[in-house]
CSV table of C-alpha atoms (C1' of nucleotides) in Angstrom, one decimal:
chain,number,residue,atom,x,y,z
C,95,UNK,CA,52.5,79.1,73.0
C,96,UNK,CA,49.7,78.8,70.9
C,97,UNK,CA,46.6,76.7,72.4
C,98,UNK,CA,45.3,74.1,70.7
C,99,UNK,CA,41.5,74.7,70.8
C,100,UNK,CA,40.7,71.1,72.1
C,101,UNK,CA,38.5,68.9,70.4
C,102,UNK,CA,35.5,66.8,72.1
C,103,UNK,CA,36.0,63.7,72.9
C,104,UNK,CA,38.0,61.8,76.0
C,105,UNK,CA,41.7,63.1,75.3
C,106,UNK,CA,44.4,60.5,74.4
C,107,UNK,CA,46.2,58.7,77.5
C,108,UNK,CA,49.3,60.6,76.9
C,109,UNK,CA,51.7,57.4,78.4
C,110,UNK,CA,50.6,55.3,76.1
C,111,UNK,CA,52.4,56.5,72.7
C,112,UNK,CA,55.7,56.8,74.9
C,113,UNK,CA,54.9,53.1,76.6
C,114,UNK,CA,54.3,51.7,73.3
C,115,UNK,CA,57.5,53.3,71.8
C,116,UNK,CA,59.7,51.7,75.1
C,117,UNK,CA,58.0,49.0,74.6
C,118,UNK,CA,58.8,48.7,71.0
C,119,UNK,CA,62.6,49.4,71.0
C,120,UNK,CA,63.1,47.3,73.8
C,121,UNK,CA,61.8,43.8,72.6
C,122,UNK,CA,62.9,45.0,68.9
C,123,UNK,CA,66.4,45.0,70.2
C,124,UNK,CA,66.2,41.8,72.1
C,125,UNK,CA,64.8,39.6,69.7
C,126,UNK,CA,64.6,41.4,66.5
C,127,UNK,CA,61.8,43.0,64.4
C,128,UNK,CA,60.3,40.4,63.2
C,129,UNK,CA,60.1,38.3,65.7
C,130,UNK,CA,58.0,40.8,67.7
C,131,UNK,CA,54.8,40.7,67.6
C,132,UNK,CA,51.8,43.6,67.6
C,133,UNK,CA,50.4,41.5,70.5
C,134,UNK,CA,53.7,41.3,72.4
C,135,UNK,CA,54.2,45.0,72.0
C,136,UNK,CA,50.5,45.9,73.5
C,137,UNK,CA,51.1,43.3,76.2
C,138,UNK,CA,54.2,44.7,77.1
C,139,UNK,CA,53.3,48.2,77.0
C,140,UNK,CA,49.8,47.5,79.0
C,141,UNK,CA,47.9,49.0,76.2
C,142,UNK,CA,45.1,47.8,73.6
C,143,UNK,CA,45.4,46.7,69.8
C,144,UNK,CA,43.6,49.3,69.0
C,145,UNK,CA,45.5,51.8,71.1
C,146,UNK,CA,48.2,51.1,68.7
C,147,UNK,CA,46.6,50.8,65.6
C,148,UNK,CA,45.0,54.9,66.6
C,149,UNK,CA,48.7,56.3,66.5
C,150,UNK,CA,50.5,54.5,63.9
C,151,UNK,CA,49.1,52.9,61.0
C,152,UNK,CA,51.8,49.5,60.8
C,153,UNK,CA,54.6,48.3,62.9
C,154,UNK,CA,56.7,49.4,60.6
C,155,UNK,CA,55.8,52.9,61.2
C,156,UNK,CA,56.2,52.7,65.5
C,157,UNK,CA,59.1,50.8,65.0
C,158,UNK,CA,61.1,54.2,63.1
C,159,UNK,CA,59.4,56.3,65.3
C,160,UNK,CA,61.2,54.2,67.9
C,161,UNK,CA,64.3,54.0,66.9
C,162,UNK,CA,65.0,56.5,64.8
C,163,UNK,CA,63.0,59.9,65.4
C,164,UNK,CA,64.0,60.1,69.2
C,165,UNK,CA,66.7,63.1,68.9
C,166,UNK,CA,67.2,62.6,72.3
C,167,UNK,CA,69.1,59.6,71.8
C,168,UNK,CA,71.2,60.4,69.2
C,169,UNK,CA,69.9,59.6,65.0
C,170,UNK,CA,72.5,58.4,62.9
C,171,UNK,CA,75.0,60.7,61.6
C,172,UNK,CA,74.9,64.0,64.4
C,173,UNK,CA,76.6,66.3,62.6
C,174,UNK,CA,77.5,68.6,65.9
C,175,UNK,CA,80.1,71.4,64.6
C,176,UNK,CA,79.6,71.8,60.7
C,177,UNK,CA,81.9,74.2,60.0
C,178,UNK,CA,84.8,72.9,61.5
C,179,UNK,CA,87.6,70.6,59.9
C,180,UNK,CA,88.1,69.6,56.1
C,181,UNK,CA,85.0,68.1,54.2
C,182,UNK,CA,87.0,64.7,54.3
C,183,UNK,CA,87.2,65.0,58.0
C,184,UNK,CA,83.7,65.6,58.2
C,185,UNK,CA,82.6,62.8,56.0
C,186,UNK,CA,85.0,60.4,57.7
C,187,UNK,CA,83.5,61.3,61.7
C,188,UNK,CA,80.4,60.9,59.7
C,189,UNK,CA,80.7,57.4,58.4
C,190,UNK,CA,82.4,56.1,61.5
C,191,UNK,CA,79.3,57.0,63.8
C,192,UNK,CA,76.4,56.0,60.9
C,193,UNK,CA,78.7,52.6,61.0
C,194,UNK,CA,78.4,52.4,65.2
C,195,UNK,CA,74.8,53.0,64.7
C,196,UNK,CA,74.0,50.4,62.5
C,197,UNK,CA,76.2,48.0,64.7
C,198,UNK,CA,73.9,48.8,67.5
C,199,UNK,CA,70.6,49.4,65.5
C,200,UNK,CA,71.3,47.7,61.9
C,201,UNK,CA,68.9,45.2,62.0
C,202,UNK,CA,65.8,47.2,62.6
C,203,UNK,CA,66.9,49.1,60.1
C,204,UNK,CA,67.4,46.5,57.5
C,205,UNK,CA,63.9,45.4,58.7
C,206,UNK,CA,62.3,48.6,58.0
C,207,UNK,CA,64.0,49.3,54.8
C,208,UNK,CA,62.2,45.7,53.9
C,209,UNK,CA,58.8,46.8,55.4
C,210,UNK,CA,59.5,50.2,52.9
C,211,UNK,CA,59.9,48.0,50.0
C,212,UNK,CA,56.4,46.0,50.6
C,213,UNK,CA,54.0,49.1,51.3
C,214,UNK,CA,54.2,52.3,49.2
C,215,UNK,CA,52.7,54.0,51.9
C,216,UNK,CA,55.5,53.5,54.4
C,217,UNK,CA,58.0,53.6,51.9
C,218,UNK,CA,57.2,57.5,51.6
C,219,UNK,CA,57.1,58.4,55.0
C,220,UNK,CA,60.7,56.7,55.6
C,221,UNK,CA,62.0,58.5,52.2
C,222,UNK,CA,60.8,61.4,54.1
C,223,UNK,CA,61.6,60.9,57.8
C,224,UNK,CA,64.6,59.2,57.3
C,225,UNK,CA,66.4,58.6,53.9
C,226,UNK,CA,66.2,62.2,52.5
C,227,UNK,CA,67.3,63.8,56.3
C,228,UNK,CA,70.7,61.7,55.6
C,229,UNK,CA,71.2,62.3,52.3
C,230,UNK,CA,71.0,66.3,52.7
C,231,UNK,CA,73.5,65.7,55.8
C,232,UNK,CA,76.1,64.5,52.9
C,233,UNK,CA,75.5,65.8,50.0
C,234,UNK,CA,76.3,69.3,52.6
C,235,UNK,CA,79.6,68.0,53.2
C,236,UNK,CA,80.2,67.1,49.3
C,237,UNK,CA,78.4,70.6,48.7
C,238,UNK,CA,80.9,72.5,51.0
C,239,UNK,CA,83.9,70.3,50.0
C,240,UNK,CA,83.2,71.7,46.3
C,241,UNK,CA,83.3,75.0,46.9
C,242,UNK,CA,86.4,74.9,49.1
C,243,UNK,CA,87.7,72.8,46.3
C,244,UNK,CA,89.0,69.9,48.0
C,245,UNK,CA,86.8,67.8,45.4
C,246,UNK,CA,87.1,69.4,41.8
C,247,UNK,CA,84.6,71.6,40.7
C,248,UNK,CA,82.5,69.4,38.1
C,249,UNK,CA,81.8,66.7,41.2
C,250,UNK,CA,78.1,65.4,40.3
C,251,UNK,CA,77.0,65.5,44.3
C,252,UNK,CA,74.4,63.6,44.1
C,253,UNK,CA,75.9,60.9,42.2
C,254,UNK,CA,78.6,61.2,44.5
C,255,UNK,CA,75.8,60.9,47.7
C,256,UNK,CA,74.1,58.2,45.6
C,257,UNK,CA,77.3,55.9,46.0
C,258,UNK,CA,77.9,56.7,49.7
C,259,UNK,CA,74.9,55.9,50.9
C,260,UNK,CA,74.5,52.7,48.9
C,261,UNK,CA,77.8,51.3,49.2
C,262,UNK,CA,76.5,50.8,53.3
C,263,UNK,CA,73.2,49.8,52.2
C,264,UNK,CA,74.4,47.3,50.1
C,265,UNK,CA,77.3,46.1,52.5
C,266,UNK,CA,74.5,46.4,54.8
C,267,UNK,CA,71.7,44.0,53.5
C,268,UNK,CA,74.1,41.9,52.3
C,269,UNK,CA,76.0,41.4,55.4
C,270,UNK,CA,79.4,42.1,55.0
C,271,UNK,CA,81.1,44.0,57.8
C,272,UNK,CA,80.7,48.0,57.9
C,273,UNK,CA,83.9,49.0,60.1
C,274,UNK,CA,86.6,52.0,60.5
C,275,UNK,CA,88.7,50.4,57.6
C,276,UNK,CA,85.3,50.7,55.4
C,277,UNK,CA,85.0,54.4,56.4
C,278,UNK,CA,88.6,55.3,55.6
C,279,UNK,CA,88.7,53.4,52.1
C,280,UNK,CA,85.2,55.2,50.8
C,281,UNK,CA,86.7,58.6,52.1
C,282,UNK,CA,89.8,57.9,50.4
C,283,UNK,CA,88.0,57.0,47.0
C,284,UNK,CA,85.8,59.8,47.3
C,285,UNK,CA,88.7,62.4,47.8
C,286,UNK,CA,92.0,60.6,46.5
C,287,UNK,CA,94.2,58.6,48.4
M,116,UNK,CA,75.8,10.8,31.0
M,117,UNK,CA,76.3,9.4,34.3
M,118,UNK,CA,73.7,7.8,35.4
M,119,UNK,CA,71.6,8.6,38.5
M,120,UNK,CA,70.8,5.9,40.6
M,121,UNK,CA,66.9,6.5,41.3
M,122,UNK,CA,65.8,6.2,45.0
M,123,UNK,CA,63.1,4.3,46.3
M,124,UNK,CA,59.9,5.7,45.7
M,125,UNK,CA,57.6,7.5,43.7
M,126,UNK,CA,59.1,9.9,41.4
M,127,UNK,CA,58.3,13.9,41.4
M,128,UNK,CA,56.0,15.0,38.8
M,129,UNK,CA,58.5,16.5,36.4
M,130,UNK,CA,55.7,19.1,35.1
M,131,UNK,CA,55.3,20.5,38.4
M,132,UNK,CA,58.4,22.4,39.0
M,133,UNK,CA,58.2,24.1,36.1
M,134,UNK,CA,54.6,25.1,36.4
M,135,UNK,CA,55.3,26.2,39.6
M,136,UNK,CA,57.6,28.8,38.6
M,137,UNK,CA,55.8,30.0,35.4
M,138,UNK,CA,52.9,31.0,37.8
M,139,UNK,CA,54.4,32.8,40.0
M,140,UNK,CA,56.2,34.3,37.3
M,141,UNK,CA,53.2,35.3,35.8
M,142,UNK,CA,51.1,36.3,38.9
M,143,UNK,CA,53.8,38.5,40.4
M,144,UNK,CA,54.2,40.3,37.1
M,145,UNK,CA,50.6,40.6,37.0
M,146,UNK,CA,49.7,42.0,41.1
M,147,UNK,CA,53.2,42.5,42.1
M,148,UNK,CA,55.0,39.9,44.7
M,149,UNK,CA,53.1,40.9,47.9
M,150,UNK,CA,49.3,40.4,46.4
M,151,UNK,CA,49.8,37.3,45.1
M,152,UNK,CA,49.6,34.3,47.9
M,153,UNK,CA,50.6,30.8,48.3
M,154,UNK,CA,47.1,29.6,47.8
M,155,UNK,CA,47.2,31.8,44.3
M,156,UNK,CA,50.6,30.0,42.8
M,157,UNK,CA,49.1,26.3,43.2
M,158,UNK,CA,46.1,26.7,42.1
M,159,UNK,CA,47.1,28.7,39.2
M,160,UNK,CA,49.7,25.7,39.0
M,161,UNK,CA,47.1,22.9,40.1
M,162,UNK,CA,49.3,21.8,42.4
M,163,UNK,CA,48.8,20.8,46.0
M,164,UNK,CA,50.3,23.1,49.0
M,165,UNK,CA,53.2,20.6,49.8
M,166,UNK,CA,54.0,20.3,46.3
M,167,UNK,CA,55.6,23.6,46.9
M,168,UNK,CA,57.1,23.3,50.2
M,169,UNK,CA,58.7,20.2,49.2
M,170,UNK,CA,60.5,21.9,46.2
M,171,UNK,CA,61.2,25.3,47.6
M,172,UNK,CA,60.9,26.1,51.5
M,173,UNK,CA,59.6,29.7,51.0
M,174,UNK,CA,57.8,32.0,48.3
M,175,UNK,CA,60.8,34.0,48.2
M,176,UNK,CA,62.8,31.0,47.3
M,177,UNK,CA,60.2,30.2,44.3
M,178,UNK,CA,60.5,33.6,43.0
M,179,UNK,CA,64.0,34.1,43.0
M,180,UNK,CA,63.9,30.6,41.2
M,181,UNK,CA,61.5,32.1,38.6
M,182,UNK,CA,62.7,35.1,37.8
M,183,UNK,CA,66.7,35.1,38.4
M,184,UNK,CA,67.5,31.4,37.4
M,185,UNK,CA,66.2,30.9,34.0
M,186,UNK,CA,69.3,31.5,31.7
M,187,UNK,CA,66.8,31.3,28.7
M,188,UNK,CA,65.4,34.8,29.0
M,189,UNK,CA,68.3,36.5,30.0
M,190,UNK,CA,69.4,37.0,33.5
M,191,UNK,CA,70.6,40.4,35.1
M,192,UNK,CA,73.7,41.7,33.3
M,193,UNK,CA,74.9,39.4,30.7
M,194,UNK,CA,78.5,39.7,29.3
M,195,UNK,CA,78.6,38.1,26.0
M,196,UNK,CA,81.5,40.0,24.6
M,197,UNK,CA,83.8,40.1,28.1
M,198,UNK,CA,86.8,41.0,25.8
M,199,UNK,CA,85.7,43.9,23.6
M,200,UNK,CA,85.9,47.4,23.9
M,201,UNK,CA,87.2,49.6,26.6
M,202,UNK,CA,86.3,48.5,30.2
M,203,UNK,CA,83.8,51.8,30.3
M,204,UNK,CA,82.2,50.9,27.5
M,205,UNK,CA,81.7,47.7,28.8
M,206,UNK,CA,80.4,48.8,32.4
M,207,UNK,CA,77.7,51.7,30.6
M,208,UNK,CA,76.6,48.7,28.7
M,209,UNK,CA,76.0,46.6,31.5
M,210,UNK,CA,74.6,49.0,33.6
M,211,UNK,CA,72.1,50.2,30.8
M,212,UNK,CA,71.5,46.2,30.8
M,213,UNK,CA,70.6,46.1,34.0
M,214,UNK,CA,68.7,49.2,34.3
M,215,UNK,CA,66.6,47.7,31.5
M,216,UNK,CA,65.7,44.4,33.8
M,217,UNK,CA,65.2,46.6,36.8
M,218,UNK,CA,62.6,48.7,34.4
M,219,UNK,CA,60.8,45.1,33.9
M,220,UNK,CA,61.5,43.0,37.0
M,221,UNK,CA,62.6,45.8,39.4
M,222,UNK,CA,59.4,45.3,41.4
M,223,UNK,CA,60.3,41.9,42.3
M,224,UNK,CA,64.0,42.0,43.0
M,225,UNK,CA,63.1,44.8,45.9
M,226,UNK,CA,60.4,42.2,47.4
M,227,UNK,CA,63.2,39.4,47.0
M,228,UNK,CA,65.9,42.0,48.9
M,229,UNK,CA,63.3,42.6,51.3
M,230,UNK,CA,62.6,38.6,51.7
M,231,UNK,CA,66.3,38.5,52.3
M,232,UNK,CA,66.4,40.7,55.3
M,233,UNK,CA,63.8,39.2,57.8
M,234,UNK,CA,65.0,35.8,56.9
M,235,UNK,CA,68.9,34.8,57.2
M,236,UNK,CA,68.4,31.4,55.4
M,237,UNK,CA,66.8,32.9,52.3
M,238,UNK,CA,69.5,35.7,52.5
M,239,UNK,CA,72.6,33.6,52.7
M,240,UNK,CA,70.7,31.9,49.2
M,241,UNK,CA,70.3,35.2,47.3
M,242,UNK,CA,73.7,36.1,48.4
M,243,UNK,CA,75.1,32.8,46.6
M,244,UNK,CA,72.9,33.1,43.6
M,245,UNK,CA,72.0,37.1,43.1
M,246,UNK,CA,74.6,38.9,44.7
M,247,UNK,CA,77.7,37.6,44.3
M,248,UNK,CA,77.7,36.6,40.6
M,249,UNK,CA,76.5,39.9,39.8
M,250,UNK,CA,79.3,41.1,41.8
M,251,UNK,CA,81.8,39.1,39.9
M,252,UNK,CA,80.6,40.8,36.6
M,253,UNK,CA,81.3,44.2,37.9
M,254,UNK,CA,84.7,43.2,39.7
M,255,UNK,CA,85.7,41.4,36.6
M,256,UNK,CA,85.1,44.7,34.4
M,257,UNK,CA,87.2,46.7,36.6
M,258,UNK,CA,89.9,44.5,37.3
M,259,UNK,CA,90.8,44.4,33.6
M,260,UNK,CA,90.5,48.0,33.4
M,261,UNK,CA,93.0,48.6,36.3
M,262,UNK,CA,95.3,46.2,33.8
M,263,UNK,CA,94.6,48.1,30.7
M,264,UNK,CA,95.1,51.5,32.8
M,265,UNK,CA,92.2,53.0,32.1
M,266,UNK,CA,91.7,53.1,36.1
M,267,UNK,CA,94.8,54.1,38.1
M,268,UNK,CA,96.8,51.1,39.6
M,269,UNK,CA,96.0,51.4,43.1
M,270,UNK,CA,92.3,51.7,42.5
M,271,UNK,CA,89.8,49.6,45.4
M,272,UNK,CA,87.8,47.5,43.0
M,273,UNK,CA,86.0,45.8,45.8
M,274,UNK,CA,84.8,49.8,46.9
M,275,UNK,CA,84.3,50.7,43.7
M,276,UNK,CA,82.1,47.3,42.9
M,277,UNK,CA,80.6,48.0,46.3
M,278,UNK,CA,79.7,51.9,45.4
M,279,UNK,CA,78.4,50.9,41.7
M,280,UNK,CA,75.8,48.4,42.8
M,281,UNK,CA,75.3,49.9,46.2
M,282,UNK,CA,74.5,53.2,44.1
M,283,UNK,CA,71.8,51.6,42.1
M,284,UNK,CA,70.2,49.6,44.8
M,285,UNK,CA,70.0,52.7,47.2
M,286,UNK,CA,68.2,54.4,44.2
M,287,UNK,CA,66.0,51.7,43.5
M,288,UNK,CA,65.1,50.6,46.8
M,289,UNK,CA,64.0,54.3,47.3
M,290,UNK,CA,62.0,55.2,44.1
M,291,UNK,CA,64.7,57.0,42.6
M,292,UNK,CA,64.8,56.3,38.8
M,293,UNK,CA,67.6,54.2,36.7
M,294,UNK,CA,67.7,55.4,33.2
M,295,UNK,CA,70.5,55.9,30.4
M,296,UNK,CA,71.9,59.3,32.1
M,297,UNK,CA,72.3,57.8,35.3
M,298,UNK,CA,74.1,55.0,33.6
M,299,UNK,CA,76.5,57.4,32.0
M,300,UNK,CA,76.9,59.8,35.2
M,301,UNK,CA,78.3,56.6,37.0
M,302,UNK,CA,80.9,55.8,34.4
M,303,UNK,CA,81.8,59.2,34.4
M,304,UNK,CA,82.2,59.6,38.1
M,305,UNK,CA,84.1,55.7,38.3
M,306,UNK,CA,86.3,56.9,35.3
M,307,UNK,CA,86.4,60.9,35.1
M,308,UNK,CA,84.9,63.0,32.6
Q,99,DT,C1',22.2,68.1,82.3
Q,100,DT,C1',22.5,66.1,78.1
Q,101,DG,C1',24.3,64.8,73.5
Q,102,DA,C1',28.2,64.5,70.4
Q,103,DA,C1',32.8,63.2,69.8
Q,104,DT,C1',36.5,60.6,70.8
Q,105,DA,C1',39.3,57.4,73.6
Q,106,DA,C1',39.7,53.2,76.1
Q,107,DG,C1',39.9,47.7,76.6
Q,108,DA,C1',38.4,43.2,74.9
Q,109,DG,C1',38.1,40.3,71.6
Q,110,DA,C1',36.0,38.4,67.0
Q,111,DC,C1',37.1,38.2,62.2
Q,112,DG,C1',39.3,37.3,57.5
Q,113,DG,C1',43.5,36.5,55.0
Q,114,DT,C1',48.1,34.7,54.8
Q,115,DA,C1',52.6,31.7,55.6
Q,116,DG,C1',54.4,27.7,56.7
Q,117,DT,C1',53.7,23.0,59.2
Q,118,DC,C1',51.6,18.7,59.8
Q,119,DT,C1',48.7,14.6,59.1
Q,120,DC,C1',46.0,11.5,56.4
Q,121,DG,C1',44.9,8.3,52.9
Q,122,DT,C1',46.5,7.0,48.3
Q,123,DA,C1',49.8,6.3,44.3
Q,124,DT,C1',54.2,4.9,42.2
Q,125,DT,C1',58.7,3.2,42.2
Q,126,DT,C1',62.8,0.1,43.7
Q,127,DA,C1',64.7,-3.8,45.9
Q,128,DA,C1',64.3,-7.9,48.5
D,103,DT,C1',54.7,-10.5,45.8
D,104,DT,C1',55.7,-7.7,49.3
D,105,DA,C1',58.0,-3.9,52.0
D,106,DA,C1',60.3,0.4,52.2
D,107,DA,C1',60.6,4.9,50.4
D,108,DT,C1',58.9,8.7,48.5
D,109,DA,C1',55.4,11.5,45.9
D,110,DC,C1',50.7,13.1,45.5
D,111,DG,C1',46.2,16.0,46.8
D,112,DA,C1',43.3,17.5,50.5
D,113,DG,C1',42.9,20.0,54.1
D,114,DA,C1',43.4,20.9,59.3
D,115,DC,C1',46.3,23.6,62.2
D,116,DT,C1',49.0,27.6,64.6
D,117,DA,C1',50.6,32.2,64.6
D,118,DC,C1',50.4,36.5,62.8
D,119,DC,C1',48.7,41.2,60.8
D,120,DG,C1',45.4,44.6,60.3
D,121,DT,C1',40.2,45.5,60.6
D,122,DC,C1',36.1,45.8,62.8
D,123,DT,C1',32.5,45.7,66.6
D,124,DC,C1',31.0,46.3,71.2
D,125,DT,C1',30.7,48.4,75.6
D,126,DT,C1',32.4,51.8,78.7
D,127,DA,C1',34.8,56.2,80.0
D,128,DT,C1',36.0,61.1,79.5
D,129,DT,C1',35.7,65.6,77.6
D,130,DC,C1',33.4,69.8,75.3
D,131,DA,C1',29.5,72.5,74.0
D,132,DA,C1',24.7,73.5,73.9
DNA sequence: TTGAATAAGAGACGGTAGTCTCGTATTTAA
DNA sequence: TTAAATACGAGACTACCGTCTCTTATTCAA
């Protein structure tokens, strides 16, 4: 319980990062990211332009911190009990819920992996808040599933976590469907049909 | 030599097309896809605004024009010799092919990928003219291995198409660098070691 | 009690994408 | 020769993003 000695100044309205966040998701689901604008999002929160602009620097960055850094909801890819089952168990659960995410949430992502690829800036914080959290999820499984030898010993894991992750990015941007028949093929070219 | 029947009306200036595309080429090399404007390409072009619009109905459409279309200087991944050598020899060459391009042109294939997700028209385009023939290449390679054995008969090509290109977007789109040894690592995982 | 620091809302501002209109030029067909 | 069709350049127009300024409000420390 450390205090935070308190700065002057007129403390920040503490509804208004959650408000904009609600506020945020909600019309980014209904209508899609880029149809939303900043000024919807203030108007629909009850907030100021520059209210927003204090807390994140782009729309790009409220719209992760929206969707995808709320652990209360549930990121992609919970892995709940990581010592039980095979590694190919564990990969498959894995894939199946990353691929029910994206059904619900795929186009926000797909927007703010485009909004990473036009600004440096945001392109590092969602490396950091979002790509690399995933990839150390799997490359654990393919870690583990080495060492109890149910891949051989030579795998190259990050190679291996290289092609997982981008054969559903590239399904993904491209459109094609990302289902339980997807999940079960990759696991069974990872490990061996 | 079949003959066109001309319309009515004033022809389009045959010079402007191609001046079009050769400065956006240029520019986007130069300040990279997202500093160079609209405004920018036709004056660089001398070319009026709807000049543009009436040949291409967005800058992404321009660009992918510029840079992807042009057979003369070598698109992504050509196959000149689709018969020789052994099918991994043929996909580390390609891939070192592409790697090469993405070294050069990388920059503006993300910005095109990232045009393609905020706008379903211009995706469904670089679907037909990116994507998929550069799908087809890698498909091709390992179909004919499958039939020469060098991959085992029940192998998914379309998975293993899907994990190739999906492996060296995901790596590109996150900053992740494409050289000769990651070009060999991926042969060696797709055909053992 | 006062001053410094910071937050708030309101809204102007500059830069950009893509649309639209206007007057003019060029071509085919009647 | 004329009318229809289409191209051209010039530039106005709307909507948006992110920045900036202005005035007011709230908090801490002297």
């Amino acid at each position: 319980m450390t205090e935070i000695p308190r700065q002057a100044g007129r403390p920040r309205e503490e509804a208004t990062a959650p408000a904009l966040m609600d506020a945020a998701r909600r019309l980014v689901r209904t209508n899609g990211y880029d149809k939303v604008s900043i000024t919807q999002i203030i108007k629909e929160a009850g907030v100021s332009r520059q209210s927003l602009y204090r807390r994140w620097p782009t729309k790009a960055d409220l719209v992760l911190e929206a969707f995808f850094e709320s652990a209360s909801q549930g990121a992609f890819g919970d892995e709940r009990h990581p010592d039980q089952g095979s590694a190919r168990q564990r990969l498959l659960d894995l894939l199946i819920s990353i691929f029910d995410h994206i059904a619900r949430d795929g186009a926000a992502m797909r927007s703010l992996i485009a909004s990473a690829q036009e600004d440096p800036q945001f392109r590092a914080s969602f490396i950091e808040k979002f790509v690399l959290p995933r990839e150390e999820i799997v490359t654990d499984i393919l870690q583990r599933a080495v060492e109890s030898a149910e891949l051989p010993p030579q795998s190259d894991v990050a190679m291996l976590s290289a092609m997982i992750h981008g054969a559903f990015w590239y399904r993904m941007l491209n459109d094609w469907p990302l289902n339980t028949a997807f999940a079960k093929a990759m696991v069974s070219q990872i490990f061996g049909s």
